[in-house]
């Protein structure tokens, strides 16, 4: 479900962005862009509550139009962002993973050639259960062996994952059915879970690690989740996953750390390799599923969309992004001071990013 601070006719037509504004067919002709009434940011459900909080503060202090913040998932937000230049496309893409090379190239093909990448802080991906549920201490390879669509069989050939319970995967885990609610393919949280959990877990399995130099085969094995009901796509709303855990005894959920902090009275995070997710373990990188969060700014819209540059500055301000700022209260893990200084410099200069490797 799309959540938005400000619903307009364009929001209902993201699949036909060219139908709104003056951008017909992707990139606008030079000088053809007209100003939109307010700022538009779209993307990650994890970044959504942070961007919403910044938008609220920005609207209150600037007196301008309230920025429109939409939760479409990282992939959906970047797709809309890369559709072209003009008022029918977002000014900002919110992302819970770095922009992919293929996405950057799609932007360039549509005339979006100057993009500013700004890291806003950290988050962790948690594997959680209801507070009344069993406790788990996962090893990274447990994630692959429990949730991959195909796993090595007795003769070394890959077979459909036969595990029914977590105890089938690891005798040290509870004898509880494998049922995990998580984000869909458009979600940056899912992408990060695959990159930080499933792929490293697969590398610990010799038969899977044998394909580590064959990128296509390795990604097929480690990035393809079960489709037999053990993994259940649950939409872009992480709060819905949290609520599902309390209604479905024995289930687990995958979502962002910030949502855990907001729901500690009903859910608990499980450990991975003996490490629990916390602000400290996420910031120092010891928690295996720690990740960085980003906003991507369309430089062509700076100076055209009223207040865009000021909104970005508010996002990175001392009162918002620094330790003790209001975004930390929402669950963002702040950047170390030196990293925050570097990201602020990029935001102030609107330094265009290089093509991702």
GROMACS .gro file of C-alpha atoms in nm:
model
  357
    1UNK     CA    1   0.000   0.000   0.000
    2UNK     CA    2   0.132   0.345  -0.090
    3UNK     CA    3   0.164   0.573   0.209
    4UNK     CA    4   0.181   0.943   0.133
    5UNK     CA    5   0.185   1.275   0.312
    6UNK     CA    6   0.012   1.433   0.018
    7UNK     CA    7  -0.199   1.240  -0.231
    8UNK     CA    8  -0.236   1.383  -0.580
    9UNK     CA    9  -0.354   1.257  -0.915
   10UNK     CA   10   0.004   1.187  -1.015
   11UNK     CA   11   0.047   0.943  -0.724
   12UNK     CA   12  -0.216   0.716  -0.877
   13UNK     CA   13  -0.033   0.715  -1.209
   14UNK     CA   14   0.326   0.630  -1.126
   15UNK     CA   15   0.320   0.363  -1.394
   16UNK     CA   16   0.243   0.639  -1.643
   17UNK     CA   17   0.460   0.920  -1.517
   18UNK     CA   18   0.456   1.095  -1.849
   19UNK     CA   19   0.083   1.157  -1.809
   20UNK     CA   20   0.149   1.414  -1.536
   21UNK     CA   21   0.328   1.742  -1.585
   22UNK     CA   22   0.515   1.823  -1.902
   23UNK     CA   23   0.754   1.528  -1.919
   24UNK     CA   24   0.628   1.315  -2.208
   25UNK     CA   25   0.821   0.997  -2.269
   26UNK     CA   26   1.101   1.035  -2.016
   27UNK     CA   27   1.364   1.309  -2.020
   28UNK     CA   28   1.244   1.664  -2.061
   29UNK     CA   29   1.391   1.891  -2.323
   30UNK     CA   30   1.646   2.140  -2.185
   31UNK     CA   31   1.475   2.434  -2.025
   32UNK     CA   32   1.129   2.278  -2.048
   33UNK     CA   33   1.087   2.188  -1.679
   34UNK     CA   34   0.831   2.387  -1.485
   35UNK     CA   35   0.830   2.415  -1.108
   36UNK     CA   36   0.613   2.182  -0.901
   37UNK     CA   37   0.433   2.320  -0.597
   38UNK     CA   38   0.635   2.114  -0.353
   39UNK     CA   39   0.910   1.856  -0.303
   40UNK     CA   40   0.848   1.493  -0.396
   41UNK     CA   41   1.048   1.203  -0.250
   42UNK     CA   42   0.966   0.836  -0.316
   43UNK     CA   43   1.120   0.502  -0.232
   44UNK     CA   44   1.224   0.290   0.064
   45UNK     CA   45   0.973   0.198   0.334
   46UNK     CA   46   1.266   0.199   0.579
   47UNK     CA   47   1.364   0.556   0.493
   48UNK     CA   48   0.997   0.663   0.480
   49UNK     CA   49   0.955   0.743   0.852
   50UNK     CA   50   1.280   0.943   0.855
   51UNK     CA   51   1.190   1.139   0.541
   52UNK     CA   52   0.840   1.196   0.678
   53UNK     CA   53   0.982   1.339   1.000
   54UNK     CA   54   1.214   1.572   0.807
   55UNK     CA   55   0.922   1.679   0.586
   56UNK     CA   56   0.712   1.763   0.889
   57UNK     CA   57   0.986   1.975   1.039
   58UNK     CA   58   1.069   2.140   0.706
   59UNK     CA   59   0.705   2.235   0.641
   60UNK     CA   60   0.668   2.376   0.991
   61UNK     CA   61   0.983   2.589   0.978
   62UNK     CA   62   0.981   2.696   0.612
   63UNK     CA   63   0.616   2.778   0.573
   64UNK     CA   64   0.626   2.622   0.226
   65UNK     CA   65   0.426   2.339   0.074
   66UNK     CA   66   0.447   2.011   0.264
   67UNK     CA   67   0.684   1.770   0.086
   68UNK     CA   68   0.518   1.463  -0.055
   69UNK     CA   69   0.680   1.143   0.074
   70UNK     CA   70   0.581   0.806  -0.072
   71UNK     CA   71   0.668   0.452   0.029
   72UNK     CA   72   0.709   0.253  -0.293
   73UNK     CA   73   1.008   0.039  -0.199
   74UNK     CA   74   1.363   0.124  -0.300
   75UNK     CA   75   1.330  -0.031  -0.645
   76UNK     CA   76   0.998   0.141  -0.716
   77UNK     CA   77   1.123   0.478  -0.595
   78UNK     CA   78   1.440   0.464  -0.805
   79UNK     CA   79   1.240   0.352  -1.108
   80UNK     CA   80   1.015   0.657  -1.076
   81UNK     CA   81   1.315   0.883  -1.007
   82UNK     CA   82   1.496   0.755  -1.318
   83UNK     CA   83   1.196   0.801  -1.549
   84UNK     CA   84   1.319   1.144  -1.653
   85UNK     CA   85   1.360   1.509  -1.556
   86UNK     CA   86   1.054   1.720  -1.488
   87UNK     CA   87   0.766   1.772  -1.247
   88UNK     CA   88   0.616   1.429  -1.321
   89UNK     CA   89   0.918   1.259  -1.162
   90UNK     CA   90   1.040   1.264  -0.800
   91UNK     CA   91   1.310   1.504  -0.685
   92UNK     CA   92   1.450   1.245  -0.443
   93UNK     CA   93   1.471   0.867  -0.432
   94UNK     CA   94   1.488   0.720  -0.080
   95UNK     CA   95   1.688   0.397  -0.069
   96UNK     CA   96   1.785   0.130   0.182
   97UNK     CA   97   2.068   0.009  -0.042
   98UNK     CA   98   2.307   0.175  -0.289
   99UNK     CA   99   2.182   0.251  -0.639
  100UNK     CA  100   2.265  -0.031  -0.881
  101UNK     CA  101   2.471   0.019  -1.194
  102UNK     CA  102   2.172  -0.084  -1.405
  103UNK     CA  103   1.955   0.179  -1.233
  104UNK     CA  104   2.218   0.448  -1.282
  105UNK     CA  105   2.236   0.358  -1.651
  106UNK     CA  106   1.857   0.371  -1.682
  107UNK     CA  107   1.864   0.718  -1.530
  108UNK     CA  108   2.124   0.828  -1.784
  109UNK     CA  109   1.921   0.686  -2.072
  110UNK     CA  110   1.627   0.900  -1.960
  111UNK     CA  111   1.829   1.219  -1.921
  112UNK     CA  112   1.891   1.200  -1.546
  113UNK     CA  113   2.265   1.255  -1.569
  114UNK     CA  114   2.353   1.436  -1.245
  115UNK     CA  115   2.261   1.246  -0.929
  116UNK     CA  116   2.376   1.331  -0.579
  117UNK     CA  117   2.414   1.028  -0.349
  118UNK     CA  118   2.394   1.112   0.022
  119UNK     CA  119   2.429   0.857   0.299
  120UNK     CA  120   2.196   0.959   0.582
  121UNK     CA  121   2.277   0.696   0.845
  122UNK     CA  122   2.259   0.325   0.924
  123UNK     CA  123   1.995   0.065   0.983
  124UNK     CA  124   2.003  -0.307   1.049
  125UNK     CA  125   1.788  -0.586   0.912
  126UNK     CA  126   1.644  -0.789   1.196
  127UNK     CA  127   1.496  -1.136   1.210
  128UNK     CA  128   1.229  -1.109   1.475
  129UNK     CA  129   0.962  -1.308   1.652
  130UNK     CA  130   0.680  -1.224   1.890
  131UNK     CA  131   0.811  -1.159   2.240
  132UNK     CA  132   0.636  -1.475   2.357
  133UNK     CA  133   0.798  -1.688   2.085
  134UNK     CA  134   1.100  -1.918   2.091
  135UNK     CA  135   1.449  -1.769   2.089
  136UNK     CA  136   1.689  -1.830   1.800
  137UNK     CA  137   2.063  -1.784   1.761
  138UNK     CA  138   2.104  -1.808   1.387
  139UNK     CA  139   2.427  -1.875   1.207
  140UNK     CA  140   2.454  -1.708   0.867
  141UNK     CA  141   2.443  -2.042   0.686
  142UNK     CA  142   2.112  -2.119   0.862
  143UNK     CA  143   1.951  -1.837   0.665
  144UNK     CA  144   2.058  -1.986   0.333
  145UNK     CA  145   1.977  -2.345   0.431
  146UNK     CA  146   1.636  -2.251   0.566
  147UNK     CA  147   1.518  -2.003   0.305
  148UNK     CA  148   1.693  -2.073  -0.029
  149UNK     CA  149   1.468  -2.224  -0.295
  150UNK     CA  150   1.733  -2.482  -0.383
  151UNK     CA  151   1.998  -2.638  -0.160
  152UNK     CA  152   2.260  -2.909  -0.211
  153UNK     CA  153   2.114  -3.261  -0.188
  154UNK     CA  154   2.279  -3.582  -0.061
  155UNK     CA  155   2.454  -3.648  -0.392
  156UNK     CA  156   2.570  -3.288  -0.437
  157UNK     CA  157   2.302  -3.195  -0.689
  158UNK     CA  158   2.078  -2.899  -0.602
  159UNK     CA  159   1.724  -2.991  -0.500
  160UNK     CA  160   1.410  -2.815  -0.383
  161UNK     CA  161   1.463  -2.714  -0.020
  162UNK     CA  162   1.323  -3.002   0.188
  163UNK     CA  163   1.356  -2.840   0.534
  164UNK     CA  164   1.025  -2.811   0.716
  165UNK     CA  165   1.143  -2.690   1.057
  166UNK     CA  166   1.438  -2.482   1.176
  167UNK     CA  167   1.556  -2.789   1.366
  168UNK     CA  168   1.594  -2.962   1.026
  169UNK     CA  169   1.839  -2.686   0.933
  170UNK     CA  170   2.034  -2.672   1.259
  171UNK     CA  171   1.983  -2.904   1.555
  172UNK     CA  172   2.051  -2.611   1.786
  173UNK     CA  173   1.745  -2.422   1.660
  174UNK     CA  174   1.387  -2.471   1.782
  175UNK     CA  175   1.174  -2.748   1.633
  176UNK     CA  176   0.947  -2.488   1.478
  177UNK     CA  177   0.812  -2.468   1.124
  178UNK     CA  178   0.991  -2.241   0.881
  179UNK     CA  179   0.753  -1.952   0.815
  180UNK     CA  180   0.910  -1.613   0.752
  181UNK     CA  181   0.725  -1.296   0.654
  182UNK     CA  182   0.940  -1.052   0.463
  183UNK     CA  183   0.950  -0.774   0.204
  184UNK     CA  184   0.881  -0.820  -0.169
  185UNK     CA  185   1.132  -0.800  -0.457
  186UNK     CA  186   1.087  -0.422  -0.499
  187UNK     CA  187   1.213  -0.362  -0.144
  188UNK     CA  188   1.563  -0.248  -0.059
  189UNK     CA  189   1.528  -0.438   0.268
  190UNK     CA  190   1.488  -0.759   0.071
  191UNK     CA  191   1.786  -0.673  -0.152
  192UNK     CA  192   1.998  -0.605   0.154
  193UNK     CA  193   1.882  -0.926   0.324
  194UNK     CA  194   1.992  -1.123   0.019
  195UNK     CA  195   2.328  -0.944  -0.005
  196UNK     CA  196   2.409  -0.941   0.368
  197UNK     CA  197   2.245  -1.262   0.485
  198UNK     CA  198   2.167  -1.513   0.214
  199UNK     CA  199   2.481  -1.465   0.000
  200UNK     CA  200   2.734  -1.477   0.287
  201UNK     CA  201   2.542  -1.773   0.432
  202UNK     CA  202   2.565  -1.951   0.099
  203UNK     CA  203   2.941  -1.898   0.087
  204UNK     CA  204   2.967  -2.108   0.404
  205UNK     CA  205   2.819  -2.407   0.219
  206UNK     CA  206   3.097  -2.571   0.011
  207UNK     CA  207   2.869  -2.678  -0.275
  208UNK     CA  208   2.737  -2.322  -0.307
  209UNK     CA  209   3.073  -2.154  -0.255
  210UNK     CA  210   3.206  -2.356  -0.550
  211UNK     CA  211   3.008  -2.118  -0.774
  212UNK     CA  212   3.128  -1.793  -0.614
  213UNK     CA  213   3.326  -1.704  -0.926
  214UNK     CA  214   3.022  -1.766  -1.145
  215UNK     CA  215   2.824  -1.456  -1.049
  216UNK     CA  216   2.506  -1.548  -1.233
  217UNK     CA  217   2.486  -1.901  -1.091
  218UNK     CA  218   2.584  -1.791  -0.741
  219UNK     CA  219   2.322  -1.515  -0.733
  220UNK     CA  220   2.058  -1.751  -0.866
  221UNK     CA  221   2.130  -1.992  -0.581
  222UNK     CA  222   2.156  -1.736  -0.301
  223UNK     CA  223   1.907  -1.470  -0.414
  224UNK     CA  224   1.614  -1.699  -0.493
  225UNK     CA  225   1.390  -1.748  -0.192
  226UNK     CA  226   1.152  -2.036  -0.132
  227UNK     CA  227   0.810  -2.023  -0.299
  228UNK     CA  228   0.647  -2.306  -0.103
  229UNK     CA  229   0.512  -2.094   0.181
  230UNK     CA  230   0.826  -2.092   0.396
  231UNK     CA  231   0.898  -1.734   0.281
  232UNK     CA  232   0.593  -1.508   0.243
  233UNK     CA  233   0.611  -1.172   0.064
  234UNK     CA  234   0.427  -0.923   0.284
  235UNK     CA  235   0.428  -0.592   0.098
  236UNK     CA  236   0.626  -0.275   0.159
  237UNK     CA  237   0.472  -0.196   0.499
  238UNK     CA  238   0.716  -0.318   0.765
  239UNK     CA  239   0.467  -0.238   1.039
  240UNK     CA  240   0.230  -0.492   0.883
  241UNK     CA  241   0.499  -0.760   0.923
  242UNK     CA  242   0.543  -0.664   1.288
  243UNK     CA  243   0.168  -0.699   1.345
  244UNK     CA  244   0.162  -1.036   1.165
  245UNK     CA  245   0.415  -1.182   1.411
  246UNK     CA  246   0.185  -1.117   1.703
  247UNK     CA  247  -0.110  -1.276   1.520
  248UNK     CA  248   0.076  -1.579   1.380
  249UNK     CA  249   0.242  -1.784   1.655
  250UNK     CA  250   0.567  -1.946   1.547
  251UNK     CA  251   0.634  -1.710   1.258
  252UNK     CA  252   0.940  -1.493   1.201
  253UNK     CA  253   0.969  -1.159   1.026
  254UNK     CA  254   1.240  -0.969   0.837
  255UNK     CA  255   1.233  -0.587   0.862
  256UNK     CA  256   1.435  -0.282   0.956
  257UNK     CA  257   1.584  -0.214   1.300
  258UNK     CA  258   1.395   0.114   1.334
  259UNK     CA  259   1.065  -0.078   1.329
  260UNK     CA  260   1.199  -0.311   1.598
  261UNK     CA  261   1.277  -0.017   1.825
  262UNK     CA  262   0.923   0.112   1.783
  263UNK     CA  263   0.769  -0.225   1.872
  264UNK     CA  264   0.988  -0.367   2.149
  265UNK     CA  265   0.679  -0.429   2.361
  266UNK     CA  266   0.549  -0.690   2.116
  267UNK     CA  267   0.847  -0.832   1.919
  268UNK     CA  268   1.208  -0.928   1.985
  269UNK     CA  269   1.511  -0.962   1.757
  270UNK     CA  270   1.700  -1.287   1.727
  271UNK     CA  271   2.079  -1.299   1.729
  272UNK     CA  272   2.300  -1.383   1.431
  273UNK     CA  273   2.633  -1.547   1.506
  274UNK     CA  274   2.572  -1.452   1.869
  275UNK     CA  275   2.533  -1.079   1.798
  276UNK     CA  276   2.211  -0.891   1.866
  277UNK     CA  277   2.116  -0.587   1.659
  278UNK     CA  278   2.164  -0.260   1.846
  279UNK     CA  279   2.259   0.096   1.762
  280UNK     CA  280   2.616   0.016   1.866
  281UNK     CA  281   2.655  -0.314   1.676
  282UNK     CA  282   2.496  -0.166   1.364
  283UNK     CA  283   2.713   0.148   1.368
  284UNK     CA  284   3.038  -0.044   1.422
  285UNK     CA  285   2.949  -0.313   1.168
  286UNK     CA  286   2.973  -0.613   1.400
  287UNK     CA  287   2.608  -0.703   1.344
  288UNK     CA  288   2.613  -0.905   1.019
  289UNK     CA  289   2.299  -0.749   0.869
  290UNK     CA  290   2.392  -0.382   0.912
  291UNK     CA  291   2.341  -0.151   0.614
  292UNK     CA  292   2.361   0.212   0.505
  293UNK     CA  293   2.060   0.426   0.408
  294UNK     CA  294   2.061   0.684   0.128
  295UNK     CA  295   1.878   0.962  -0.045
  296UNK     CA  296   1.941   1.033  -0.413
  297UNK     CA  297   1.882   1.390  -0.529
  298UNK     CA  298   1.811   1.489  -0.889
  299UNK     CA  299   2.047   1.780  -0.942
  300UNK     CA  300   1.849   1.911  -1.239
  301UNK     CA  301   1.561   1.984  -0.999
  302UNK     CA  302   1.774   2.192  -0.760
  303UNK     CA  303   1.680   2.557  -0.807
  304UNK     CA  304   1.362   2.453  -0.990
  305UNK     CA  305   1.161   2.266  -0.726
  306UNK     CA  306   1.113   2.526  -0.452
  307UNK     CA  307   1.297   2.444  -0.130
  308UNK     CA  308   1.464   2.124  -0.252
  309UNK     CA  309   1.817   2.223  -0.151
  310UNK     CA  310   1.694   2.347   0.188
  311UNK     CA  311   1.506   2.020   0.245
  312UNK     CA  312   1.826   1.821   0.185
  313UNK     CA  313   2.015   2.049   0.423
  314UNK     CA  314   1.749   1.991   0.688
  315UNK     CA  315   1.783   1.616   0.638
  316UNK     CA  316   2.156   1.636   0.714
  317UNK     CA  317   2.138   1.904   0.984
  318UNK     CA  318   2.273   1.868   1.336
  319UNK     CA  319   1.922   1.863   1.476
  320UNK     CA  320   1.814   1.583   1.242
  321UNK     CA  321   2.092   1.345   1.139
  322UNK     CA  322   2.353   1.394   1.412
  323UNK     CA  323   2.379   1.193   1.732
  324UNK     CA  324   2.091   1.299   1.958
  325UNK     CA  325   1.894   1.440   1.662
  326UNK     CA  326   1.528   1.381   1.602
  327UNK     CA  327   1.595   1.108   1.343
  328UNK     CA  328   1.778   0.903   1.604
  329UNK     CA  329   1.459   0.924   1.809
  330UNK     CA  330   1.282   0.765   1.512
  331UNK     CA  331   1.534   0.478   1.503
  332UNK     CA  332   1.803   0.598   1.261
  333UNK     CA  333   2.154   0.498   1.366
  334UNK     CA  334   2.359   0.818   1.309
  335UNK     CA  335   2.678   0.832   1.106
  336UNK     CA  336   3.007   0.888   1.293
  337UNK     CA  337   3.095   1.257   1.306
  338UNK     CA  338   3.360   1.239   1.034
  339UNK     CA  339   3.128   1.055   0.795
  340UNK     CA  340   2.846   1.297   0.865
  341UNK     CA  341   3.078   1.589   0.787
  342UNK     CA  342   3.174   1.428   0.456
  343UNK     CA  343   2.812   1.363   0.357
  344UNK     CA  344   2.714   1.718   0.449
  345UNK     CA  345   2.989   1.848   0.223
  346UNK     CA  346   2.849   1.642  -0.067
  347UNK     CA  347   2.501   1.776   0.005
  348UNK     CA  348   2.619   2.138   0.026
  349UNK     CA  349   2.818   2.118  -0.299
  350UNK     CA  350   2.560   1.892  -0.470
  351UNK     CA  351   2.845   1.671  -0.586
  352UNK     CA  352   2.735   1.429  -0.858
  353UNK     CA  353   2.802   1.061  -0.795
  354UNK     CA  354   3.014   0.840  -1.019
  355UNK     CA  355   2.868   0.538  -1.199
  356UNK     CA  356   2.846   0.249  -0.948
  357UNK     CA  357   3.091  -0.037  -0.991
   0.00000   0.00000   0.00000
